[in-house]
Amino acid sequence: MRHAISCRRQWSAAGDALSRAVLIAFVLVNLGMVAWSGVRLGGDSGIYIDGAHALLSGQPLTVRQPSYAGYIAFVAFFQAIGAGLVGLVLGQVAMATAAAYAVYLIARQLGGPLAATVAVVMAAIDFDTNRWQAFVLSDSLYASVLVIGVWLV
């Protein structure tokens, strides 16, 4: 019994260190992707950028913009502090990193340190989800806030 507890503690410490390394790699890979591709625009990017401009100039949101008021406010925040679209994308990378950490915490609570390590590795290597951090689109932030919200509940 003591050996099993000792092994679990050792895995817990090793898993925590590995998970921290994975999160650091996650940030570096995402920053590398942004450096390589730059800020990317998608079909709805104009709605968000124009909406941010409207918010910052005291104008109302129009047409479809009110449906995306939260993301438009996020874009406007980075515009207001002078960080521009690069700052927005870096903010999305930060939120995605927080979400990956939330995945780790959820899995650790539900399944222990091994499950947490596997979960954070899976979140970090999910290219199909992670590629959206470089886009001025609501997808990345929505996914991150969803995961963080689940962890908070």
XYZ file of N, CA and C in Angstrom:
459
model
N 0.825 -1.198 0.000
C 0.000 0.000 0.000
C 0.865 1.256 0.000
N 1.910 1.258 0.844
C 2.789 2.423 0.899
C 3.484 2.643 -0.435
N 3.852 1.551 -1.091
C 4.522 1.667 -2.387
C 3.589 2.320 -3.412
N 2.323 1.945 -3.389
C 1.355 2.527 -4.320
C 1.187 4.023 -4.063
N 1.121 4.416 -2.813
C 0.992 5.840 -2.473
C 2.250 6.587 -2.889
N 3.417 5.977 -2.630
C 4.670 6.606 -3.023
C 4.755 6.785 -4.540
N 4.316 5.773 -5.293
C 4.323 5.873 -6.766
C 3.385 6.977 -7.231
N 2.216 7.075 -6.601
C 1.272 8.133 -6.979
C 1.847 9.509 -6.706
N 2.514 9.679 -5.580
C 3.134 10.968 -5.266
C 4.240 11.298 -6.254
N 5.045 10.284 -6.598
C 6.110 10.520 -7.572
C 5.507 10.900 -8.922
N 4.455 10.172 -9.353
C 3.837 10.515 -10.633
C 3.229 11.910 -10.561
N 2.639 12.243 -9.419
C 2.027 13.553 -9.274
C 3.056 14.653 -9.473
N 4.213 14.527 -8.848
C 5.261 15.539 -8.994
C 5.788 15.564 -10.421
N 6.034 14.384 -10.992
C 6.528 14.321 -12.372
C 5.472 14.824 -13.346
N 4.217 14.453 -13.101
C 3.122 14.898 -13.968
C 2.938 16.402 -13.910
N 3.066 16.979 -12.720
C 2.966 18.434 -12.586
C 4.077 19.126 -13.359
N 5.292 18.617 -13.253
C 6.417 19.211 -13.982
C 6.219 19.063 -15.484
N 5.784 17.887 -15.915
C 5.538 17.666 -17.339
C 4.423 18.575 -17.833
N 3.385 18.732 -17.047
C 2.267 19.592 -17.435
C 2.695 21.046 -17.552
N 3.542 21.497 -16.641
C 4.074 22.864 -16.745
C 4.895 23.020 -18.020
N 5.698 22.027 -18.324
C 6.502 22.068 -19.551
C 5.607 22.082 -20.780
N 4.538 21.310 -20.744
C 3.598 21.281 -21.868
C 2.934 22.644 -22.038
N 2.540 23.275 -20.941
C 1.919 24.600 -21.034
C 2.905 25.639 -21.579
N 4.152 25.557 -21.166
C 5.164 26.478 -21.703
C 5.357 26.227 -23.191
N 5.429 24.952 -23.580
C 5.563 24.614 -25.002
C 4.343 25.092 -25.780
N 3.171 24.961 -25.177
C 1.920 25.419 -25.802
C 2.007 26.910 -26.124
N 2.457 27.696 -25.167
C 2.600 29.138 -25.388
C 3.619 29.402 -26.489
N 4.760 28.755 -26.415
C 5.812 28.993 -27.400
C 5.380 28.588 -28.811
N 4.697 27.453 -28.930
C 4.217 27.019 -30.247
C 3.186 27.994 -30.788
N 2.273 28.432 -29.941
C 1.258 29.389 -30.396
C 1.883 30.721 -30.787
N 2.848 31.187 -30.014
C 3.542 32.425 -30.370
C 4.312 32.249 -31.678
N 4.902 31.075 -31.850
C 5.595 30.782 -33.098
C 4.646 30.770 -34.286
N 3.464 30.188 -34.089
C 2.470 30.170 -35.164
C 2.046 31.593 -35.536
N 1.876 32.445 -34.534
C 1.500 33.834 -34.793
C 2.641 34.566 -35.486
N 3.885 34.332 -35.037
C 5.029 34.981 -35.672
C 5.169 34.531 -37.124
N 4.884 33.267 -37.385
C 5.025 32.716 -38.725
C 3.919 33.200 -39.654
N 2.672 33.157 -39.182
C 1.545 33.491 -40.059
C 1.085 34.934 -39.913
N 1.462 35.587 -38.818
C 0.952 36.924 -38.547
C -0.492 36.854 -38.092
N -1.070 38.014 -37.898
C -2.485 38.085 -37.538
C -3.279 37.720 -38.780
N -4.245 36.843 -38.621
C -5.015 36.370 -39.766
C -6.446 36.877 -39.662
N -7.009 37.184 -40.793
C -8.380 37.652 -40.851
C -9.253 36.582 -41.474
N -10.484 36.503 -40.990
C -11.459 35.559 -41.527
C -12.671 36.313 -42.038
N -13.673 35.566 -42.402
C -14.868 36.149 -43.002
C -15.574 37.183 -42.145
N -15.596 37.002 -40.826
C -16.298 37.927 -39.936
C -15.384 38.945 -39.264
N -14.102 38.925 -39.578
C -13.155 39.825 -38.905
C -13.565 41.286 -39.040
N -14.054 41.656 -40.199
C -14.475 43.040 -40.419
C -15.582 43.472 -39.479
N -16.497 42.564 -39.193
C -17.595 42.865 -38.257
C -17.017 43.228 -36.890
N -16.035 42.460 -36.436
C -15.451 42.682 -35.110
C -14.600 43.952 -35.074
N -13.796 44.153 -36.105
C -12.921 45.329 -36.147
C -13.749 46.602 -36.280
N -14.739 46.594 -37.165
C -15.615 47.762 -37.317
C -16.421 48.006 -36.042
N -16.857 46.933 -35.409
C -17.604 47.062 -34.157
C -16.745 47.659 -33.055
N -15.481 47.247 -32.988
C -14.565 47.804 -31.984
C -14.365 49.288 -32.238
N -14.206 49.649 -33.503
C -14.066 51.065 -33.851
C -15.315 51.844 -33.433
N -16.502 51.262 -33.687
C -17.749 51.917 -33.292
C -17.810 52.105 -31.779
N -17.469 51.055 -31.014
C -17.494 51.167 -29.547
C -16.552 52.262 -29.064
N -15.360 52.294 -29.627
C -14.360 53.264 -29.175
C -14.700 54.696 -29.577
N -15.522 54.840 -30.593
C -15.909 56.188 -31.008
C -17.306 56.572 -30.507
N -17.861 55.742 -29.624
C -19.155 56.057 -29.019
C -20.353 55.805 -29.912
N -20.162 55.058 -30.980
C -21.245 54.756 -31.906
C -21.912 53.435 -31.505
N -23.175 53.264 -31.882
C -23.843 51.997 -31.549
C -23.373 50.865 -32.470
N -23.490 49.663 -31.974
C -23.232 48.494 -32.816
C -24.426 48.319 -33.752
N -24.166 47.907 -34.977
C -25.230 47.809 -35.971
C -25.297 46.415 -36.588
N -26.383 46.146 -37.246
C -26.671 44.930 -37.998
C -26.370 43.692 -37.148
N -25.343 42.918 -37.475
C -25.026 41.689 -36.742
C -24.112 41.929 -35.542
N -23.540 43.105 -35.434
C -22.563 43.374 -34.381
C -23.095 43.167 -32.962
N -24.335 43.529 -32.645
C -24.797 43.309 -31.268
C -24.750 41.838 -30.832
N -24.831 40.930 -31.782
C -24.757 39.506 -31.449
C -23.366 39.106 -30.964
N -22.368 39.917 -31.264
C -20.989 39.615 -30.912
C -20.400 40.679 -29.989
N -21.240 41.301 -29.195
C -20.809 42.430 -28.360
C -19.645 42.066 -27.437
N -19.647 40.861 -26.881
C -18.565 40.461 -25.983
C -17.225 40.401 -26.689
N -17.189 39.762 -27.844
C -15.923 39.673 -28.580
C -15.517 41.036 -29.118
N -16.485 41.805 -29.558
C -16.184 43.158 -30.047
C -15.579 43.993 -28.916
N -16.091 43.846 -27.701
C -15.518 44.566 -26.554
C -14.088 44.093 -26.280
N -13.830 42.800 -26.460
C -12.487 42.246 -26.294
C -11.541 42.875 -27.321
N -11.976 42.948 -28.575
C -11.175 43.580 -29.634
C -10.961 45.058 -29.301
N -12.022 45.737 -28.877
C -11.936 47.166 -28.559
C -10.958 47.413 -27.415
N -10.926 46.539 -26.438
C -9.995 46.690 -25.323
C -8.556 46.761 -25.840
N -8.186 45.826 -26.704
C -6.813 45.812 -27.222
C -6.533 46.994 -28.137
N -7.554 47.439 -28.843
C -7.397 48.642 -29.657
C -7.202 49.858 -28.741
N -7.981 49.922 -27.673
C -7.932 51.071 -26.760
C -6.587 51.202 -26.047
N -5.967 50.087 -25.714
C -4.683 50.163 -25.007
C -3.507 50.279 -25.977
N -3.804 50.336 -27.271
C -2.764 50.524 -28.271
C -2.058 49.254 -28.703
N -2.577 48.111 -28.308
C -1.935 46.846 -28.654
C -2.335 46.353 -30.041
N -3.420 46.871 -30.568
C -3.850 46.504 -31.909
C -4.236 45.046 -32.041
N -4.208 44.585 -33.273
C -4.622 43.211 -33.547
C -3.586 42.197 -33.071
N -2.317 42.589 -33.048
C -1.291 41.687 -32.506
C -1.564 41.456 -31.021
N -1.874 42.508 -30.300
C -2.219 42.368 -28.883
C -3.445 41.510 -28.687
N -4.425 41.674 -29.562
C -5.641 40.845 -29.505
C -5.284 39.371 -29.629
N -4.466 39.042 -30.614
C -4.079 37.652 -30.829
C -3.276 37.133 -29.638
N -2.392 37.952 -29.094
C -1.646 37.537 -27.899
C -2.588 37.329 -26.717
N -3.631 38.157 -26.620
C -4.654 37.967 -25.592
C -5.384 36.649 -25.772
N -5.650 36.299 -27.022
C -6.307 35.020 -27.295
C -5.399 33.851 -26.943
N -4.096 33.992 -27.197
C -3.143 32.952 -26.802
C -3.119 32.826 -25.278
N -3.147 33.949 -24.575
C -3.168 33.916 -23.102
C -4.427 33.217 -22.589
N -5.555 33.535 -23.186
C -6.810 32.892 -22.775
C -6.786 31.395 -23.093
N -6.231 31.027 -24.243
C -6.133 29.611 -24.606
C -5.208 28.866 -23.644
N -4.157 29.534 -23.197
C -3.247 28.929 -22.217
C -3.971 28.726 -20.889
N -4.740 29.728 -20.479
C -5.540 29.585 -19.254
C -6.545 28.445 -19.400
N -7.121 28.307 -20.591
C -8.077 27.220 -20.837
C -7.386 25.860 -20.777
N -6.179 25.767 -21.342
C -5.438 24.504 -21.272
C -5.127 24.152 -19.818
N -4.789 25.155 -19.027
C -4.555 24.918 -17.603
C -5.847 24.499 -16.906
N -6.963 25.089 -17.305
C -8.256 24.688 -16.737
C -8.565 23.229 -17.086
N -8.237 22.810 -18.307
C -8.403 21.402 -18.692
C -7.587 20.521 -17.753
N -6.366 20.931 -17.489
C -5.502 20.197 -16.564
C -6.157 20.082 -15.181
N -6.669 21.206 -14.665
C -7.267 21.205 -13.326
C -8.534 20.357 -13.268
N -9.354 20.435 -14.308
C -10.579 19.619 -14.355
C -10.215 18.140 -14.354
N -9.284 17.763 -15.234
C -8.892 16.355 -15.340
C -8.225 15.863 -14.059
N -7.442 16.718 -13.433
C -6.780 16.319 -12.187
C -7.813 16.048 -11.094
N -8.819 16.885 -11.033
C -9.857 16.687 -10.021
C -10.684 15.434 -10.310
N -10.974 15.193 -11.571
C -11.829 14.062 -11.927
C -11.082 12.735 -12.026
N -9.818 12.781 -12.478
C -9.134 11.522 -12.747
C -7.749 11.377 -12.177
N -7.240 12.415 -11.515
C -5.922 12.326 -10.917
C -4.832 12.897 -11.808
N -3.594 12.815 -11.330
C -2.482 13.468 -12.034
C -2.176 12.886 -13.418
N -2.307 11.591 -13.596
C -2.046 11.008 -14.913
C -3.084 11.503 -15.924
N -4.347 11.496 -15.534
C -5.403 11.999 -16.422
C -5.179 13.476 -16.741
N -4.725 14.227 -15.760
C -4.478 15.658 -15.968
C -3.362 15.870 -16.980
N -2.305 15.100 -16.860
C -1.184 15.228 -17.780
C -1.608 14.860 -19.199
N -2.324 13.758 -19.341
C -2.812 13.341 -20.662
C -3.741 14.407 -21.231
N -4.622 14.942 -20.416
C -5.587 15.942 -20.890
C -4.899 17.214 -21.365
N -3.918 17.709 -20.621
C -3.253 18.949 -21.025
C -2.404 18.717 -22.269
N -1.801 17.541 -22.401
C -1.051 17.229 -23.621
C -2.005 17.198 -24.804
N -3.160 16.569 -24.653
C -4.132 16.493 -25.754
C -4.634 17.887 -26.134
N -4.878 18.723 -25.148
C -5.325 20.092 -25.439
C -4.230 20.872 -26.159
N -2.996 20.666 -25.743
C -1.886 21.424 -26.322
C -1.581 21.009 -27.759
N -1.779 19.748 -28.101
C -1.428 19.296 -29.448
C -2.605 19.325 -30.419
N -3.740 19.824 -29.980
C -4.923 19.882 -30.846
C -4.781 21.042 -31.835
N -4.097 20.785 -32.932
C -3.812 21.821 -33.924
C -5.090 22.415 -34.494
N -6.110 21.589 -34.712
C -7.338 22.081 -35.333
C -8.006 23.160 -34.492
N -7.908 23.069 -33.191
C -8.445 24.103 -32.314
C -7.455 25.250 -32.147
N -6.204 24.934 -31.946
C -5.201 25.947 -31.626
C -4.873 26.889 -32.771
N -5.112 26.487 -33.988
C -4.787 27.372 -35.117
C -5.632 28.632 -35.131
N -6.760 28.623 -34.436
C -7.666 29.775 -34.458
C -7.194 30.918 -33.578
N -6.175 30.697 -32.736
C -5.669 31.792 -31.912
C -5.138 32.956 -32.748
N -4.624 32.691 -33.924
C -4.021 33.734 -34.760
C -5.056 34.533 -35.550
N -6.302 34.123 -35.512
C -7.356 34.776 -36.293
C -8.114 35.812 -35.465
N -8.532 36.889 -36.125
C -9.431 37.862 -35.504
C -10.850 37.316 -35.723
N -11.148 36.302 -34.960
C -12.455 35.640 -34.988
C -12.799 35.228 -33.560
N -14.065 35.103 -33.282
C -14.509 34.823 -31.918
C -14.297 33.374 -31.491
N -13.989 32.484 -32.405
C -13.907 31.051 -32.109
C -12.938 30.724 -30.974
N -11.728 31.269 -31.045
C -10.700 30.979 -30.053
C -11.136 31.420 -28.660
N -11.578 32.656 -28.561
C -11.974 33.173 -27.252
C -13.178 32.415 -26.707
N -14.136 32.112 -27.572
C -15.324 31.372 -27.139
C -14.923 30.021 -26.555
N -14.079 29.276 -27.275
C -13.658 27.960 -26.790
C -12.924 28.077 -25.459
N -12.068 29.079 -25.336
C -11.307 29.266 -24.096
C -12.229 29.610 -22.928
N -13.133 30.546 -23.156
C -14.047 30.961 -22.085
C -14.981 29.812 -21.685
N -15.370 29.000 -22.650
C -16.215 27.835 -22.349
C -15.507 26.897 -21.382
N -14.266 26.554 -21.666
C -13.508 25.633 -20.810
C -13.263 26.251 -19.433
N -12.887 27.512 -19.411
C -12.648 28.192 -18.132
C -13.948 28.249 -17.325
N -15.062 28.496 -18.002
C -16.363 28.527 -17.334
C -16.720 27.180 -16.724
N -16.449 26.097 -17.435
C -16.707 24.746 -16.895
C -15.857 24.543 -15.651
N -14.599 24.938 -15.693
C -13.739 24.785 -14.524
C -14.258 25.595 -13.339
N -14.737 26.809 -13.609
C -15.233 27.655 -12.519
C -16.503 27.123 -11.877
N -17.284 26.404 -12.635
C -18.529 25.853 -12.085
C -18.201 24.616 -11.302
